[in-house]
Every structure is written in structure tokens, then in C-alpha cells.
Amino acid sequence: MNAAGRLGMFTAGAAVAFAAAFGVASVLVPDSVAAAPSEGETMKDHSTTDASSGSGTASPAGVSLSGGGFFLSSVTAPAATGVAGELTFRILTDEGEPLTEFAVAHERDLHLIVVRSDGSRFRHVHPVLDQQTGMWSLPWEWDAAGTYRVYADFTPGGQDAEGVTLSRTVQVTGDYQPVNAEPSRTAQVAGYTASIAGDLVAGSMTDLAISVSRDGKPVTTLEPYLGAFGHLVALRDGDLAYLHVHAEGDEPRPGDTSGPEIAFMAEAPTPGRYLLYLDFQVDGQVHTAGFVLDAGAGHGSSDASTLNEEPHDEEPHGH
Ligand SMILES: [Cu+2]
């Protein structure tokens, strides 16, 4: 059995792997990539490759517990709110063997996203792997009841392996008061105000710019976090399909700071509502700012042609 062969459908960098994993939909690239003075042409080609290489993926990632030759085990966690415990799970191969070899992507072997099904209570954390058993774990406590979606975003070890995002639902007992996600471009967190400018358009790359301020003053001391100055997760409201791309571009060096603006390019797979979560770090503290954007319908440009099976005039099968 040649695991590398099974996985190695693309010979591509991490960015392309991400794009492929998400479908065309989920390419979030900071503007700095496009503006990179050296290798500008390469970068341009790269993003073009991103958009086209995803065409083989029928649906966005994160809506299934299996995929890419892997399987997300059941997730154990406290059953009710206010109980301190552990959250644990394993990544299994299709043969049922625990996966213990992971490739680092964005500074971690695995990214765990937990969010309630209404889009609230977002957490992005990094559990620890027991190499002997393949068990991932971290201390865990729920502070609100509901149905949660747990995403494991990882790249298996091995040459040319693609990024995989698997998810499961987890129930937490108690009264559940769902929050309606309404369009929102400004978020307050820990004294910071984050605002997002730009629009999502189905099937088209558009610019998104998030700026961070505090007490009305721009924050220029954004610190590197997971190899970038900002990390954006987008979920599609309705199925919580997962669009997870860290900022690309030149990786900041330790001690570098930036701000107040973090720029991305984004492509939504379909019209509809999207929940966006920006992780950013200041003074060693990571904060998460949430936004809700509605993606408008695209214009049926050629860029969008690989996105969906658009309804055609149907021809009868066979003739
Ligand atoms: Cu992470």
C-alpha cells in the first residue's frame, strides 16, 4: 500500500493543497502576495493555479467526517456545560489505523476549530498529539449548550500530501438560545475594534480588508500568529462548510509588527451568508473578531465556470 501515492494527487505547495481541499471557493490570499516585488509572476501564476486546481473538488471542505483517505473518530468531550474535562479524538486512516505522522502547516500539525451550529462560540485551538496512540487532546469546558461542529484541519505526513478538513457534530446538554447571524462588519473584542471592508461575490475573487483599532486609534502592533499577521476562517451559513486559509505572503519574522490593516482576497463558492472569524495577536494575546457577510451572486464570468455545475439546458441522457 502506497500511502504517498494514494494521497499524492497533486504535486503542489501548501497553498494549492488548501485551495484544492476547499474547492475553488476558498482562496483567501493577502494582497501582499499579489504585490510581492520578486517572483511576482510566480505568485500570480500560483493564484491562478489555486483557482483552477480546485475545479476537481465538487464541494467545499469540512462538511464530512471522512475524506482524503482519512476518518475523524468520535469526539469525546464533557456532555454538559460547566464541567471541566478533556476533548479528545483521533484521525484514522481508511484502514482504521490511527494517524500519527502529520506535516506542519501554518506552524501546527493540526488546527482544531470548534463552533456552535449557529456560528457563535468560535474557538480555534491546538490540541496535543500522543504519538503512541494517535490521540489528540486538550483541556476542555463548554460554557453554552447546543450542537457544535468540531473541525480537524491537518496535513498528513508524507510527500505531496494534501490538507484535509474533517468535521463532526458534538451535542452539549442544556438550554440552547440560538443566535441569528445578521450581517455585521464591525466586531468588538477585548477593547479592540475590528472592521471589515469589501464584499464577497460568488465565484469571483474580491478584496477584503480588516482594520484593527483601539480607542479610535489604529493598531500598528499586530504580531505574527501562525505565520501571518492575521488568520481568517470563513464558514458558510447553512451547512458550515469550512473555508480555512491563513494569510500567505512573506512570512513575518519574530519581532515584526504590522497594522492596522490586514488584506485578503476571498472567493465565496456560492451566494449566501458567510461567517468570518479573524484571529489576530497583540501583546502576546490572541483575539478573535467575528463578522458576517452576504455574498452576492456572481456575474457568470469565466472565473466562475469551474465552480458549480450551473444549470444548463438539460439534454436527455444518452442522445
Ligand atoms: Cu490553528
PDB file of C-alpha atoms and ligand atoms in Angstrom:
ATOM      1  CA  MET A   1       0.000   0.000   0.000  1.00  0.00           C
ATOM      2  CA  ASN A   2       1.493   3.238  -1.089  1.00  0.00           C
ATOM      3  CA  ALA A   3       0.051   5.946   1.086  1.00  0.00           C
ATOM      4  CA  ALA A   4       2.017   8.667  -0.619  1.00  0.00           C
ATOM      5  CA  GLY A   5       0.746   7.562  -3.980  1.00  0.00           C
ATOM      6  CA  ARG A   6      -2.793   7.407  -2.746  1.00  0.00           C
ATOM      7  CA  LEU A   7      -2.559  10.916  -1.362  1.00  0.00           C
ATOM      8  CA  GLY A   8      -0.293  12.493  -3.890  1.00  0.00           C
ATOM      9  CA  MET A   9      -2.818  13.532  -6.439  1.00  0.00           C
ATOM     10  CA  PHE A  10      -1.262  16.902  -6.813  1.00  0.00           C
ATOM     11  CA  THR A  11       2.319  17.963  -6.637  1.00  0.00           C
ATOM     12  CA  ALA A  12       1.709  21.326  -5.185  1.00  0.00           C
ATOM     13  CA  GLY A  13       2.561  23.653  -2.348  1.00  0.00           C
ATOM     14  CA  ALA A  14       0.506  24.123   0.724  1.00  0.00           C
ATOM     15  CA  ALA A  15      -1.484  26.952  -0.750  1.00  0.00           C
ATOM     16  CA  VAL A  16      -2.596  24.894  -3.678  1.00  0.00           C
ATOM     17  CA  ALA A  17      -3.365  21.990  -1.403  1.00  0.00           C
ATOM     18  CA  PHE A  18      -5.580  24.227   0.652  1.00  0.00           C
ATOM     19  CA  ALA A  19      -7.313  25.557  -2.389  1.00  0.00           C
ATOM     20  CA  ALA A  20      -7.894  22.067  -3.679  1.00  0.00           C
ATOM     21  CA  ALA A  21      -9.221  20.938  -0.354  1.00  0.00           C
ATOM     22  CA  PHE A  22     -11.706  23.744  -0.193  1.00  0.00           C
ATOM     23  CA  GLY A  23     -12.736  23.663  -3.745  1.00  0.00           C
ATOM     24  CA  VAL A  24     -12.300  26.781  -5.736  1.00  0.00           C
ATOM     25  CA  ALA A  25     -14.250  28.556  -3.207  1.00  0.00           C
ATOM     26  CA  SER A  26     -11.915  29.274  -0.512  1.00  0.00           C
ATOM     27  CA  VAL A  27      -8.907  31.052  -1.727  1.00  0.00           C
ATOM     28  CA  LEU A  28      -8.080  33.760   0.746  1.00  0.00           C
ATOM     29  CA  VAL A  29      -4.865  35.418  -0.166  1.00  0.00           C
ATOM     30  CA  PRO A  30      -3.470  38.602   1.257  1.00  0.00           C
ATOM     31  CA  ASP A  31      -2.948  41.408  -1.180  1.00  0.00           C
ATOM     32  CA  SER A  32       0.728  41.412  -0.320  1.00  0.00           C
ATOM     33  CA  VAL A  33       1.094  38.255  -2.350  1.00  0.00           C
ATOM     34  CA  ALA A  34      -0.046  39.965  -5.489  1.00  0.00           C
ATOM     35  CA  ALA A  35       2.154  42.934  -4.688  1.00  0.00           C
ATOM     36  CA  ALA A  36       5.263  40.907  -3.922  1.00  0.00           C
ATOM     37  CA  PRO A  37       8.024  42.580  -5.908  1.00  0.00           C
ATOM     38  CA  SER A  38      10.090  39.493  -6.540  1.00  0.00           C
ATOM     39  CA  GLU A  39       8.560  36.402  -8.004  1.00  0.00           C
ATOM     40  CA  GLY A  40       5.505  38.481  -8.728  1.00  0.00           C
ATOM     41  CA  GLU A  41       4.867  36.462 -11.829  1.00  0.00           C
ATOM     42  CA  THR A  42       5.235  33.226  -9.933  1.00  0.00           C
ATOM     43  CA  MET A  43       2.794  34.367  -7.333  1.00  0.00           C
ATOM     44  CA  LYS A  44       0.358  35.411  -9.987  1.00  0.00           C
ATOM     45  CA  ASP A  45       0.637  32.052 -11.648  1.00  0.00           C
ATOM     46  CA  HIS A  46       0.264  30.489  -8.290  1.00  0.00           C
ATOM     47  CA  SER A  47      -3.052  32.097  -7.530  1.00  0.00           C
ATOM     48  CA  THR A  48      -4.282  31.235 -10.978  1.00  0.00           C
ATOM     49  CA  THR A  49      -3.311  27.671 -10.247  1.00  0.00           C
ATOM     50  CA  ASP A  50      -5.188  27.884  -6.982  1.00  0.00           C
ATOM     51  CA  ALA A  51      -8.354  28.830  -8.725  1.00  0.00           C
ATOM     52  CA  SER A  52      -8.171  26.227 -11.420  1.00  0.00           C
ATOM     53  CA  SER A  53      -6.749  23.311  -9.467  1.00  0.00           C
ATOM     54  CA  GLY A  54      -9.737  23.273  -7.195  1.00  0.00           C
ATOM     55  CA  SER A  55     -12.077  22.503 -10.004  1.00  0.00           C
ATOM     56  CA  GLY A  56     -11.837  18.797  -9.367  1.00  0.00           C
ATOM     57  CA  THR A  57     -13.338  19.173  -5.913  1.00  0.00           C
ATOM     58  CA  ALA A  58     -17.072  19.069  -6.041  1.00  0.00           C
ATOM     59  CA  SER A  59     -17.882  20.578  -2.682  1.00  0.00           C
ATOM     60  CA  PRO A  60     -16.202  22.671  -0.026  1.00  0.00           C
ATOM     61  CA  ALA A  61     -14.373  21.011   2.841  1.00  0.00           C
ATOM     62  CA  GLY A  62     -15.423  20.480   6.384  1.00  0.00           C
ATOM     63  CA  VAL A  63     -18.878  19.019   5.984  1.00  0.00           C
ATOM     64  CA  SER A  64     -17.912  15.345   6.358  1.00  0.00           C
ATOM     65  CA  LEU A  65     -16.170  13.176   8.946  1.00  0.00           C
ATOM     66  CA  SER A  66     -14.371  11.265   6.216  1.00  0.00           C
ATOM     67  CA  GLY A  67     -12.378  12.291   3.212  1.00  0.00           C
ATOM     68  CA  GLY A  68      -8.992  12.206   1.563  1.00  0.00           C
ATOM     69  CA  GLY A  69      -8.407   8.676   2.843  1.00  0.00           C
ATOM     70  CA  PHE A  70      -8.996   9.640   6.469  1.00  0.00           C
ATOM     71  CA  PHE A  71     -11.692   9.456   9.083  1.00  0.00           C
ATOM     72  CA  LEU A  72     -12.370  11.552  12.163  1.00  0.00           C
ATOM     73  CA  SER A  73     -13.042   9.305  15.167  1.00  0.00           C
ATOM     74  CA  SER A  74     -15.779  10.080  17.624  1.00  0.00           C
ATOM     75  CA  VAL A  75     -15.022  13.135  19.710  1.00  0.00           C
ATOM     76  CA  THR A  76     -15.163  12.837  23.467  1.00  0.00           C
ATOM     77  CA  ALA A  77     -15.851  15.934  25.500  1.00  0.00           C
ATOM     78  CA  PRO A  78     -17.840  16.927  28.576  1.00  0.00           C
ATOM     79  CA  ALA A  79     -21.525  16.263  27.939  1.00  0.00           C
ATOM     80  CA  ALA A  80     -22.804  19.368  29.668  1.00  0.00           C
ATOM     81  CA  THR A  81     -21.803  22.936  30.288  1.00  0.00           C
ATOM     82  CA  GLY A  82     -19.657  23.944  33.242  1.00  0.00           C
ATOM     83  CA  VAL A  83     -17.875  20.601  33.525  1.00  0.00           C
ATOM     84  CA  ALA A  84     -14.105  20.711  33.247  1.00  0.00           C
ATOM     85  CA  GLY A  85     -12.706  17.838  31.218  1.00  0.00           C
ATOM     86  CA  GLU A  86     -10.897  16.958  28.042  1.00  0.00           C
ATOM     87  CA  LEU A  87     -11.724  16.995  24.397  1.00  0.00           C
ATOM     88  CA  THR A  88     -10.154  14.058  22.556  1.00  0.00           C
ATOM     89  CA  PHE A  89     -10.269  12.465  19.126  1.00  0.00           C
ATOM     90  CA  ARG A  90      -8.150  10.596  16.655  1.00  0.00           C
ATOM     91  CA  ILE A  91      -7.546  10.796  12.969  1.00  0.00           C
ATOM     92  CA  LEU A  92      -7.823   7.320  11.493  1.00  0.00           C
ATOM     93  CA  THR A  93      -6.832   6.009   8.115  1.00  0.00           C
ATOM     94  CA  ASP A  94      -9.395   4.268   5.983  1.00  0.00           C
ATOM     95  CA  GLU A  95      -7.883   1.040   7.334  1.00  0.00           C
ATOM     96  CA  GLY A  96      -8.719   2.146  10.869  1.00  0.00           C
ATOM     97  CA  GLU A  97      -5.140   2.840  11.933  1.00  0.00           C
ATOM     98  CA  PRO A  98      -4.521   5.989  13.973  1.00  0.00           C
ATOM     99  CA  LEU A  99      -2.590   8.584  12.034  1.00  0.00           C
ATOM    100  CA  THR A 100       0.481   9.717  13.949  1.00  0.00           C
ATOM    101  CA  GLU A 101       2.515  11.435  11.251  1.00  0.00           C
ATOM    102  CA  PHE A 102       1.441  14.945  10.393  1.00  0.00           C
ATOM    103  CA  ALA A 103       3.012  17.696   8.350  1.00  0.00           C
ATOM    104  CA  VAL A 104       3.287  21.149   9.821  1.00  0.00           C
ATOM    105  CA  ALA A 105       1.003  23.645   8.152  1.00  0.00           C
ATOM    106  CA  HIS A 106       0.871  27.200   9.449  1.00  0.00           C
ATOM    107  CA  GLU A 107       3.145  26.294  12.331  1.00  0.00           C
ATOM    108  CA  ARG A 108       0.983  23.457  13.671  1.00  0.00           C
ATOM    109  CA  ASP A 109       0.402  19.771  12.988  1.00  0.00           C
ATOM    110  CA  LEU A 110      -3.327  20.181  13.398  1.00  0.00           C
ATOM    111  CA  HIS A 111      -5.752  23.053  13.750  1.00  0.00           C
ATOM    112  CA  LEU A 112      -8.935  22.434  15.699  1.00  0.00           C
ATOM    113  CA  ILE A 113     -11.917  24.676  15.127  1.00  0.00           C
ATOM    114  CA  VAL A 114     -14.999  24.385  17.306  1.00  0.00           C
ATOM    115  CA  VAL A 115     -18.089  26.444  16.650  1.00  0.00           C
ATOM    116  CA  ARG A 116     -21.726  26.178  17.627  1.00  0.00           C
ATOM    117  CA  SER A 117     -24.096  25.461  14.772  1.00  0.00           C
ATOM    118  CA  ASP A 118     -25.486  28.996  14.916  1.00  0.00           C
ATOM    119  CA  GLY A 119     -21.989  30.312  14.241  1.00  0.00           C
ATOM    120  CA  SER A 120     -21.351  31.550  17.768  1.00  0.00           C
ATOM    121  CA  ARG A 121     -18.803  30.308  20.330  1.00  0.00           C
ATOM    122  CA  PHE A 122     -15.979  30.023  17.824  1.00  0.00           C
ATOM    123  CA  ARG A 123     -12.719  28.603  19.117  1.00  0.00           C
ATOM    124  CA  HIS A 124      -9.509  27.891  17.219  1.00  0.00           C
ATOM    125  CA  VAL A 125      -7.134  25.823  19.304  1.00  0.00           C
ATOM    126  CA  HIS A 126      -4.218  23.433  19.012  1.00  0.00           C
ATOM    127  CA  PRO A 127      -4.507  20.113  20.844  1.00  0.00           C
ATOM    128  CA  VAL A 128      -1.544  17.885  21.671  1.00  0.00           C
ATOM    129  CA  LEU A 129      -0.833  14.557  19.967  1.00  0.00           C
ATOM    130  CA  ASP A 130       0.076  11.382  21.853  1.00  0.00           C
ATOM    131  CA  GLN A 131       2.438   9.786  19.375  1.00  0.00           C
ATOM    132  CA  GLN A 132       1.866   6.317  20.844  1.00  0.00           C
ATOM    133  CA  THR A 133      -1.886   6.240  20.449  1.00  0.00           C
ATOM    134  CA  GLY A 134      -2.600   8.889  17.873  1.00  0.00           C
ATOM    135  CA  MET A 135      -4.884  10.578  20.392  1.00  0.00           C
ATOM    136  CA  TRP A 136      -5.244  14.343  20.207  1.00  0.00           C
ATOM    137  CA  SER A 137      -6.370  16.038  23.402  1.00  0.00           C
ATOM    138  CA  LEU A 138      -6.692  19.301  25.226  1.00  0.00           C
ATOM    139  CA  PRO A 139      -8.420  20.513  28.378  1.00  0.00           C
ATOM    140  CA  TRP A 140     -11.983  21.444  27.573  1.00  0.00           C
ATOM    141  CA  GLU A 141     -15.065  23.017  29.083  1.00  0.00           C
ATOM    142  CA  TRP A 142     -18.272  24.153  27.396  1.00  0.00           C
ATOM    143  CA  ASP A 143     -19.809  27.412  28.503  1.00  0.00           C
ATOM    144  CA  ALA A 144     -23.001  27.138  26.474  1.00  0.00           C
ATOM    145  CA  ALA A 145     -25.281  24.342  25.361  1.00  0.00           C
ATOM    146  CA  GLY A 146     -26.048  23.430  21.781  1.00  0.00           C
ATOM    147  CA  THR A 147     -24.861  21.452  18.818  1.00  0.00           C
ATOM    148  CA  TYR A 148     -21.240  22.125  17.970  1.00  0.00           C
ATOM    149  CA  ARG A 149     -19.252  21.415  14.848  1.00  0.00           C
ATOM    150  CA  VAL A 150     -15.694  20.244  15.505  1.00  0.00           C
ATOM    151  CA  TYR A 151     -13.242  20.569  12.604  1.00  0.00           C
ATOM    152  CA  ALA A 152      -9.837  18.960  12.374  1.00  0.00           C
ATOM    153  CA  ASP A 153      -7.701  20.689   9.756  1.00  0.00           C
ATOM    154  CA  PHE A 154      -4.438  18.871   9.108  1.00  0.00           C
ATOM    155  CA  THR A 155      -1.976  17.700   6.510  1.00  0.00           C
ATOM    156  CA  PRO A 156      -0.932  14.058   6.777  1.00  0.00           C
ATOM    157  CA  GLY A 157       2.783  13.351   6.775  1.00  0.00           C
ATOM    158  CA  GLY A 158       4.250  12.124   3.557  1.00  0.00           C
ATOM    159  CA  GLN A 159       5.293  13.626   0.301  1.00  0.00           C
ATOM    160  CA  ASP A 160       2.814  15.782  -1.552  1.00  0.00           C
ATOM    161  CA  ALA A 161       0.054  15.101   0.934  1.00  0.00           C
ATOM    162  CA  GLU A 162      -2.926  17.379   0.675  1.00  0.00           C
ATOM    163  CA  GLY A 163      -4.556  19.270   3.509  1.00  0.00           C
ATOM    164  CA  VAL A 164      -7.684  17.625   4.858  1.00  0.00           C
ATOM    165  CA  THR A 165     -10.520  19.103   6.898  1.00  0.00           C
ATOM    166  CA  LEU A 166     -12.885  16.677   8.618  1.00  0.00           C
ATOM    167  CA  SER A 167     -15.701  17.513  10.982  1.00  0.00           C
ATOM    168  CA  ARG A 168     -18.217  16.021  13.369  1.00  0.00           C
ATOM    169  CA  THR A 169     -21.050  17.338  15.450  1.00  0.00           C
ATOM    170  CA  VAL A 170     -20.991  17.213  19.240  1.00  0.00           C
ATOM    171  CA  GLN A 171     -24.028  17.758  21.458  1.00  0.00           C
ATOM    172  CA  VAL A 172     -23.867  19.733  24.671  1.00  0.00           C
ATOM    173  CA  THR A 173     -26.806  19.372  27.033  1.00  0.00           C
ATOM    174  CA  GLY A 174     -28.681  22.365  28.325  1.00  0.00           C
ATOM    175  CA  ASP A 175     -30.858  25.269  27.309  1.00  0.00           C
ATOM    176  CA  TYR A 176     -29.947  26.495  23.904  1.00  0.00           C
ATOM    177  CA  GLN A 177     -30.682  30.020  22.760  1.00  0.00           C
ATOM    178  CA  PRO A 178     -29.567  30.251  19.144  1.00  0.00           C
ATOM    179  CA  VAL A 179     -28.116  33.480  17.855  1.00  0.00           C
ATOM    180  CA  ASN A 180     -29.212  34.687  14.438  1.00  0.00           C
ATOM    181  CA  ALA A 181     -26.266  35.596  12.279  1.00  0.00           C
ATOM    182  CA  GLU A 182     -27.036  39.031  10.857  1.00  0.00           C
ATOM    183  CA  PRO A 183     -24.681  40.898   8.538  1.00  0.00           C
ATOM    184  CA  SER A 184     -22.060  42.612  10.643  1.00  0.00           C
ATOM    185  CA  ARG A 185     -18.899  44.409   9.599  1.00  0.00           C
ATOM    186  CA  THR A 186     -17.604  45.516  12.957  1.00  0.00           C
ATOM    187  CA  ALA A 187     -16.571  43.474  15.967  1.00  0.00           C
ATOM    188  CA  GLN A 188     -15.540  44.498  19.462  1.00  0.00           C
ATOM    189  CA  VAL A 189     -13.142  42.220  21.290  1.00  0.00           C
ATOM    190  CA  ALA A 190     -11.051  42.905  24.380  1.00  0.00           C
ATOM    191  CA  GLY A 191     -11.085  46.647  23.810  1.00  0.00           C
ATOM    192  CA  TYR A 192     -10.221  46.343  20.123  1.00  0.00           C
ATOM    193  CA  THR A 193     -12.498  47.238  17.255  1.00  0.00           C
ATOM    194  CA  ALA A 194     -12.094  45.303  14.044  1.00  0.00           C
ATOM    195  CA  SER A 195     -13.859  46.400  10.873  1.00  0.00           C
ATOM    196  CA  ILE A 196     -14.077  44.616   7.577  1.00  0.00           C
ATOM    197  CA  ALA A 197     -14.360  46.360   4.231  1.00  0.00           C
ATOM    198  CA  GLY A 198     -15.050  44.767   0.883  1.00  0.00           C
ATOM    199  CA  ASP A 199     -17.656  42.373  -0.417  1.00  0.00           C
ATOM    200  CA  LEU A 200     -17.922  38.690  -1.107  1.00  0.00           C
ATOM    201  CA  VAL A 201     -19.108  37.770  -4.577  1.00  0.00           C
ATOM    202  CA  ALA A 202     -19.917  34.208  -5.526  1.00  0.00           C
ATOM    203  CA  GLY A 203     -17.367  32.861  -7.939  1.00  0.00           C
ATOM    204  CA  SER A 204     -15.177  35.944  -8.015  1.00  0.00           C
ATOM    205  CA  MET A 205     -12.041  36.981  -6.231  1.00  0.00           C
ATOM    206  CA  THR A 206     -12.639  40.122  -4.228  1.00  0.00           C
ATOM    207  CA  ASP A 207     -10.610  42.151  -1.775  1.00  0.00           C
ATOM    208  CA  LEU A 208     -11.353  42.132   1.919  1.00  0.00           C
ATOM    209  CA  ALA A 209      -9.556  44.492   4.252  1.00  0.00           C
ATOM    210  CA  ILE A 210      -9.806  44.211   8.002  1.00  0.00           C
ATOM    211  CA  SER A 211      -8.559  47.062  10.130  1.00  0.00           C
ATOM    212  CA  VAL A 212      -7.989  46.987  13.859  1.00  0.00           C
ATOM    213  CA  SER A 213      -8.232  49.967  16.163  1.00  0.00           C
ATOM    214  CA  ARG A 214      -8.304  50.635  19.854  1.00  0.00           C
ATOM    215  CA  ASP A 215      -9.861  53.708  21.461  1.00  0.00           C
ATOM    216  CA  GLY A 216     -10.250  55.164  17.994  1.00  0.00           C
ATOM    217  CA  LYS A 217      -6.546  54.817  17.174  1.00  0.00           C
ATOM    218  CA  PRO A 218      -5.200  52.437  14.551  1.00  0.00           C
ATOM    219  CA  VAL A 219      -3.365  49.445  15.996  1.00  0.00           C
ATOM    220  CA  THR A 220       0.037  49.094  14.331  1.00  0.00           C
ATOM    221  CA  THR A 221       1.416  46.440  16.633  1.00  0.00           C
ATOM    222  CA  LEU A 222      -0.224  43.344  15.186  1.00  0.00           C
ATOM    223  CA  GLU A 223       2.092  40.423  15.850  1.00  0.00           C
ATOM    224  CA  PRO A 224       2.766  37.311  13.785  1.00  0.00           C
ATOM    225  CA  TYR A 225       0.425  34.464  14.616  1.00  0.00           C
ATOM    226  CA  LEU A 226       0.571  31.104  12.848  1.00  0.00           C
ATOM    227  CA  GLY A 227       2.993  32.545  10.349  1.00  0.00           C
ATOM    228  CA  ALA A 228       0.998  35.602   9.390  1.00  0.00           C
ATOM    229  CA  PHE A 229      -0.433  38.824  10.779  1.00  0.00           C
ATOM    230  CA  GLY A 230      -3.957  37.565  10.658  1.00  0.00           C
ATOM    231  CA  HIS A 231      -5.702  34.273  10.241  1.00  0.00           C
ATOM    232  CA  LEU A 232      -9.136  34.050   8.712  1.00  0.00           C
ATOM    233  CA  VAL A 233     -11.648  31.224   8.865  1.00  0.00           C
ATOM    234  CA  ALA A 234     -14.865  31.501   6.884  1.00  0.00           C
ATOM    235  CA  LEU A 235     -17.865  29.236   7.336  1.00  0.00           C
ATOM    236  CA  ARG A 236     -20.847  29.144   5.054  1.00  0.00           C
ATOM    237  CA  ASP A 237     -24.045  29.733   6.953  1.00  0.00           C
ATOM    238  CA  GLY A 238     -26.423  26.853   6.398  1.00  0.00           C
ATOM    239  CA  ASP A 239     -24.001  23.945   6.121  1.00  0.00           C
ATOM    240  CA  LEU A 240     -20.978  25.342   7.936  1.00  0.00           C
ATOM    241  CA  ALA A 241     -18.746  24.415   5.039  1.00  0.00           C
ATOM    242  CA  TYR A 242     -15.248  25.336   6.040  1.00  0.00           C
ATOM    243  CA  LEU A 243     -13.043  27.784   4.215  1.00  0.00           C
ATOM    244  CA  HIS A 244      -9.808  27.964   6.121  1.00  0.00           C
ATOM    245  CA  VAL A 245      -6.792  29.750   4.783  1.00  0.00           C
ATOM    246  CA  HIS A 246      -4.141  31.521   6.761  1.00  0.00           C
ATOM    247  CA  ALA A 247      -2.686  34.649   5.302  1.00  0.00           C
ATOM    248  CA  GLU A 248       0.035  33.926   2.809  1.00  0.00           C
ATOM    249  CA  GLY A 249       2.805  36.087   1.504  1.00  0.00           C
ATOM    250  CA  ASP A 250       6.156  36.612   3.091  1.00  0.00           C
ATOM    251  CA  GLU A 251       6.102  35.043   6.488  1.00  0.00           C
ATOM    252  CA  PRO A 252       6.722  37.685   9.157  1.00  0.00           C
ATOM    253  CA  ARG A 253       9.825  37.284  11.258  1.00  0.00           C
ATOM    254  CA  PRO A 254       9.640  37.212  15.038  1.00  0.00           C
ATOM    255  CA  GLY A 255       9.507  40.785  16.270  1.00  0.00           C
ATOM    256  CA  ASP A 256       7.876  42.079  13.106  1.00  0.00           C
ATOM    257  CA  THR A 257       4.695  44.031  13.612  1.00  0.00           C
ATOM    258  CA  SER A 258       2.042  45.268  11.249  1.00  0.00           C
ATOM    259  CA  GLY A 259      -1.287  47.007  11.124  1.00  0.00           C
ATOM    260  CA  PRO A 260      -3.798  48.402  11.288  1.00  0.00           C
ATOM    261  CA  GLU A 261      -4.919  46.733   8.083  1.00  0.00           C
ATOM    262  CA  ILE A 262      -4.861  43.075   7.082  1.00  0.00           C
ATOM    263  CA  ALA A 263      -5.774  42.429   3.479  1.00  0.00           C
ATOM    264  CA  PHE A 264      -7.139  39.247   1.971  1.00  0.00           C
ATOM    265  CA  MET A 265      -8.574  38.162  -1.286  1.00  0.00           C
ATOM    266  CA  ALA A 266     -11.572  35.906  -0.954  1.00  0.00           C
ATOM    267  CA  GLU A 267     -13.780  33.870  -3.207  1.00  0.00           C
ATOM    268  CA  ALA A 268     -17.107  32.579  -1.954  1.00  0.00           C
ATOM    269  CA  PRO A 269     -18.347  29.348  -3.510  1.00  0.00           C
ATOM    270  CA  THR A 270     -21.995  30.387  -3.703  1.00  0.00           C
ATOM    271  CA  PRO A 271     -24.205  33.354  -2.941  1.00  0.00           C
ATOM    272  CA  GLY A 272     -25.380  33.421   0.647  1.00  0.00           C
ATOM    273  CA  ARG A 273     -24.275  34.256   4.122  1.00  0.00           C
ATOM    274  CA  TYR A 274     -20.763  33.678   5.435  1.00  0.00           C
ATOM    275  CA  LEU A 275     -19.438  33.759   8.974  1.00  0.00           C
ATOM    276  CA  LEU A 276     -15.887  35.065   9.193  1.00  0.00           C
ATOM    277  CA  TYR A 277     -13.532  34.806  12.142  1.00  0.00           C
ATOM    278  CA  LEU A 278     -10.288  36.724  12.280  1.00  0.00           C
ATOM    279  CA  ASP A 279      -7.630  35.637  14.750  1.00  0.00           C
ATOM    280  CA  PHE A 280      -5.091  38.357  15.446  1.00  0.00           C
ATOM    281  CA  GLN A 281      -2.409  38.793  18.064  1.00  0.00           C
ATOM    282  CA  VAL A 282      -1.384  41.889  20.009  1.00  0.00           C
ATOM    283  CA  ASP A 283       0.869  41.946  23.076  1.00  0.00           C
ATOM    284  CA  GLY A 284       1.092  38.187  23.034  1.00  0.00           C
ATOM    285  CA  GLN A 285      -2.670  37.759  23.277  1.00  0.00           C
ATOM    286  CA  VAL A 286      -4.738  36.190  20.509  1.00  0.00           C
ATOM    287  CA  HIS A 287      -8.180  37.673  19.928  1.00  0.00           C
ATOM    288  CA  THR A 288     -10.961  36.600  17.612  1.00  0.00           C
ATOM    289  CA  ALA A 289     -13.165  39.072  15.787  1.00  0.00           C
ATOM    290  CA  GLY A 290     -16.297  37.782  14.079  1.00  0.00           C
ATOM    291  CA  PHE A 291     -18.020  39.200  11.006  1.00  0.00           C
ATOM    292  CA  VAL A 292     -20.998  38.186   8.914  1.00  0.00           C
ATOM    293  CA  LEU A 293     -21.054  38.974   5.200  1.00  0.00           C
ATOM    294  CA  ASP A 294     -23.569  38.190   2.499  1.00  0.00           C
ATOM    295  CA  ALA A 295     -22.071  37.098  -0.806  1.00  0.00           C
ATOM    296  CA  GLY A 296     -23.824  38.442  -3.835  1.00  0.00           C
ATOM    297  CA  ALA A 297     -24.434  36.424  -6.958  1.00  0.00           C
ATOM    298  CA  GLY A 298     -21.569  36.452  -9.418  1.00  0.00           C
ATOM    299  CA  HIS A 299     -21.805  37.615 -12.990  1.00  0.00           C
ATOM    300  CA  GLY A 300     -21.231  34.260 -14.565  1.00  0.00           C
ATOM    301  CA  SER A 301     -17.702  35.256 -15.537  1.00  0.00           C
ATOM    302  CA  SER A 302     -15.326  32.665 -16.873  1.00  0.00           C
ATOM    303  CA  ASP A 303     -13.646  32.664 -13.494  1.00  0.00           C
ATOM    304  CA  ALA A 304     -16.738  31.112 -12.058  1.00  0.00           C
ATOM    305  CA  SER A 305     -17.071  28.456 -14.684  1.00  0.00           C
ATOM    306  CA  THR A 306     -15.319  25.794 -12.647  1.00  0.00           C
ATOM    307  CA  LEU A 307     -17.267  26.496  -9.505  1.00  0.00           C
ATOM    308  CA  ASN A 308     -20.591  24.835  -9.859  1.00  0.00           C
ATOM    309  CA  GLU A 309     -22.447  22.733 -12.238  1.00  0.00           C
ATOM    310  CA  GLU A 310     -24.545  25.621 -13.402  1.00  0.00           C
ATOM    311  CA  PRO A 311     -27.935  24.518 -14.551  1.00  0.00           C
ATOM    312  CA  HIS A 312     -27.651  24.057 -18.279  1.00  0.00           C
ATOM    313  CA  ASP A 313     -30.317  23.386 -20.769  1.00  0.00           C
ATOM    314  CA  GLU A 314     -30.534  19.741 -19.991  1.00  0.00           C
ATOM    315  CA  GLU A 315     -30.104  17.325 -22.794  1.00  0.00           C
ATOM    316  CA  PRO A 316     -31.749  13.966 -22.426  1.00  0.00           C
ATOM    317  CA  HIS A 317     -29.168  11.431 -21.307  1.00  0.00           C
ATOM    318  CA  GLY A 318     -27.909   9.117 -23.956  1.00  0.00           C
ATOM    319  CA  HIS A 319     -28.731  11.164 -27.033  1.00  0.00           C
TER     320      HIS A 319
HETATM  321 CU    CU B   1      -4.680  26.696  14.053  1.00  0.00          CU
END
